[in-house]
């Protein structure tokens, strides 16, 4: 039962992250690209 909850949480978080990446990418109006890798996303949007 708990496994289903975690599975649903994982799907929702992945979808949310994908949407957030796409939205931020469009918002920056930088050169168009198909998608961001996780490392690029962390380097671009998270403070180091």
Short mmCIF file of C-alpha atoms in Angstrom, two decimals:
data_model
loop_
_atom_site.label_atom_id
_atom_site.label_comp_id
_atom_site.label_asym_id
_atom_site.label_seq_id
_atom_site.Cartn_x
_atom_site.Cartn_y
_atom_site.Cartn_z
CA UNK A 1 0.00 0.00 0.00
CA UNK A 2 2.80 2.39 0.89
CA UNK A 3 4.58 1.47 -2.34
CA UNK A 4 1.69 2.84 -4.41
CA UNK A 5 1.84 6.14 -2.53
CA UNK A 6 5.57 6.49 -3.16
CA UNK A 7 5.11 5.52 -6.82
CA UNK A 8 2.43 8.19 -7.27
CA UNK A 9 4.62 10.76 -5.49
CA UNK A 10 7.54 9.92 -7.78
CA UNK A 11 5.43 10.36 -10.93
CA UNK A 12 4.00 13.66 -9.72
CA UNK A 13 7.42 15.01 -8.77
CA UNK A 14 8.94 14.02 -12.12
CA UNK A 15 6.09 15.67 -14.01
CA UNK A 16 6.37 18.78 -11.85
CA UNK A 17 10.13 19.01 -12.37
CA UNK A 18 9.74 18.59 -16.13
CA UNK A 19 7.10 21.31 -16.27
CA UNK A 20 9.22 23.60 -14.09
CA UNK A 21 12.29 23.06 -16.27
CA UNK A 22 10.33 23.80 -19.44
CA UNK A 23 8.71 26.89 -17.96
CA UNK A 24 12.00 28.29 -16.67
CA UNK A 25 13.68 27.53 -19.98
CA UNK A 26 11.01 29.43 -21.90
CA UNK A 27 11.05 32.23 -19.35
CA UNK A 28 14.76 32.79 -19.80
CA UNK A 29 14.23 33.17 -23.55
CA UNK A 30 17.63 31.67 -24.14
CA UNK A 31 18.57 29.70 -27.24
CA UNK A 32 15.97 26.98 -27.75
CA UNK A 33 16.85 23.43 -26.79
CA UNK A 34 14.90 20.23 -26.46
CA UNK A 35 15.50 19.70 -22.76
CA UNK A 36 17.79 20.08 -19.79
CA UNK A 37 19.75 17.36 -18.13
CA UNK A 38 19.57 17.25 -14.36
CA UNK A 39 23.13 18.55 -14.00
CA UNK A 40 22.43 21.48 -16.32
CA UNK A 41 19.23 22.26 -14.42
CA UNK A 42 21.03 22.21 -11.07
CA UNK A 43 23.89 24.31 -12.40
CA UNK A 44 21.52 26.85 -13.96
CA UNK A 45 18.83 27.30 -11.33
CA UNK A 46 20.17 26.17 -7.96
CA UNK A 47 22.66 28.28 -6.02
CA UNK A 48 26.00 26.56 -5.63
#
